Amino acid sequence: MSKKTVWFEVEEGETIEQCLERMQREGYMAAGRKEEPVFEERNGRPVPVRQCIRFKGVRMEDS
């Protein structure tokens, strides 16, 4: 039995559309979205380097 809810992260070099297509191939559809900044320390200070985007996926047959 598969999990009903899984978080999918948009991978490095992957577009949001590609991530959503990957979710669909695995049998999930987007039910939520979360964005968080990713920081890197430079000269002793945190500097934002990119945005981490995650989609909450729910099983398509459960929706």
PDB file of C-alpha atoms in Angstrom:
ATOM      1  CA  MET A   1       0.000   0.000   0.000  1.00  0.00           C
ATOM      2  CA  SER A   2       1.341   3.430  -0.995  1.00  0.00           C
ATOM      3  CA  LYS A   3       1.464   6.472   1.203  1.00  0.00           C
ATOM      4  CA  LYS A   4      -1.523   8.787   0.809  1.00  0.00           C
ATOM      5  CA  THR A   5       0.517  11.985   1.162  1.00  0.00           C
ATOM      6  CA  VAL A   6       4.068  12.564  -0.103  1.00  0.00           C
ATOM      7  CA  TRP A   7       6.103  15.777  -0.385  1.00  0.00           C
ATOM      8  CA  PHE A   8       7.813  16.285  -3.760  1.00  0.00           C
ATOM      9  CA  GLU A   9      10.716  18.724  -4.020  1.00  0.00           C
ATOM     10  CA  VAL A  10      11.503  20.555  -7.254  1.00  0.00           C
ATOM     11  CA  GLU A  11      14.981  19.210  -7.976  1.00  0.00           C
ATOM     12  CA  GLU A  12      17.988  21.292  -9.037  1.00  0.00           C
ATOM     13  CA  GLY A  13      17.656  21.986 -12.787  1.00  0.00           C
ATOM     14  CA  GLU A  14      14.014  20.825 -12.845  1.00  0.00           C
ATOM     15  CA  THR A  15      11.116  23.146 -13.662  1.00  0.00           C
ATOM     16  CA  ILE A  16       7.918  23.289 -11.634  1.00  0.00           C
ATOM     17  CA  GLU A  17       6.057  21.808 -14.613  1.00  0.00           C
ATOM     18  CA  GLN A  18       8.493  18.854 -14.776  1.00  0.00           C
ATOM     19  CA  CYS A  19       8.006  18.222 -11.047  1.00  0.00           C
ATOM     20  CA  LEU A  20       4.210  18.237 -11.445  1.00  0.00           C
ATOM     21  CA  GLU A  21       4.504  15.799 -14.375  1.00  0.00           C
ATOM     22  CA  ARG A  22       6.728  13.520 -12.251  1.00  0.00           C
ATOM     23  CA  MET A  23       4.119  13.607  -9.475  1.00  0.00           C
ATOM     24  CA  GLN A  24       1.392  12.644 -11.937  1.00  0.00           C
ATOM     25  CA  ARG A  25       3.466   9.733 -13.324  1.00  0.00           C
ATOM     26  CA  GLU A  26       3.816   8.427  -9.761  1.00  0.00           C
ATOM     27  CA  GLY A  27       0.049   8.686  -9.208  1.00  0.00           C
ATOM     28  CA  TYR A  28      -0.110  11.894  -7.155  1.00  0.00           C
ATOM     29  CA  MET A  29      -1.629  15.328  -7.686  1.00  0.00           C
ATOM     30  CA  ALA A  30      -0.636  18.603  -6.046  1.00  0.00           C
ATOM     31  CA  ALA A  31      -2.708  19.609  -3.007  1.00  0.00           C
ATOM     32  CA  GLY A  32      -0.392  22.214  -1.502  1.00  0.00           C
ATOM     33  CA  ARG A  33       2.809  24.122  -2.030  1.00  0.00           C
ATOM     34  CA  LYS A  34       5.561  25.217   0.354  1.00  0.00           C
ATOM     35  CA  GLU A  35       8.505  27.516  -0.404  1.00  0.00           C
ATOM     36  CA  GLU A  36      11.545  28.065   1.793  1.00  0.00           C
ATOM     37  CA  PRO A  37      14.717  30.049   1.128  1.00  0.00           C
ATOM     38  CA  VAL A  38      18.017  28.165   1.071  1.00  0.00           C
ATOM     39  CA  PHE A  39      20.925  30.069   2.610  1.00  0.00           C
ATOM     40  CA  GLU A  40      24.695  29.773   2.293  1.00  0.00           C
ATOM     41  CA  GLU A  41      27.166  31.366   4.657  1.00  0.00           C
ATOM     42  CA  ARG A  42      29.499  33.862   2.992  1.00  0.00           C
ATOM     43  CA  ASN A  43      31.878  36.044   4.956  1.00  0.00           C
ATOM     44  CA  GLY A  44      30.158  34.960   8.164  1.00  0.00           C
ATOM     45  CA  ARG A  45      26.719  36.116   7.000  1.00  0.00           C
ATOM     46  CA  PRO A  46      23.801  34.053   5.640  1.00  0.00           C
ATOM     47  CA  VAL A  47      23.076  34.809   1.991  1.00  0.00           C
ATOM     48  CA  PRO A  48      20.017  33.455   0.137  1.00  0.00           C
ATOM     49  CA  VAL A  49      21.122  31.290  -2.797  1.00  0.00           C
ATOM     50  CA  ARG A  50      17.850  29.780  -4.064  1.00  0.00           C
ATOM     51  CA  GLN A  51      14.259  28.946  -3.223  1.00  0.00           C
ATOM     52  CA  CYS A  52      13.295  25.382  -2.214  1.00  0.00           C
ATOM     53  CA  ILE A  53       9.828  24.543  -3.583  1.00  0.00           C
ATOM     54  CA  ARG A  54       7.892  21.491  -2.362  1.00  0.00           C
ATOM     55  CA  PHE A  55       4.492  20.200  -3.434  1.00  0.00           C
ATOM     56  CA  LYS A  56       2.228  18.141  -1.203  1.00  0.00           C
ATOM     57  CA  GLY A  57       1.042  15.218  -3.286  1.00  0.00           C
ATOM     58  CA  VAL A  58      -2.083  13.173  -2.576  1.00  0.00           C
ATOM     59  CA  ARG A  59      -2.940   9.879  -4.265  1.00  0.00           C
ATOM     60  CA  MET A  60      -5.180  10.522  -7.276  1.00  0.00           C
ATOM     61  CA  GLU A  61      -7.586   7.682  -6.470  1.00  0.00           C
ATOM     62  CA  ASP A  62      -8.140   9.150  -2.960  1.00  0.00           C
ATOM     63  CA  SER A  63      -9.186  12.578  -4.223  1.00  0.00           C
TER      64      SER A  63
END
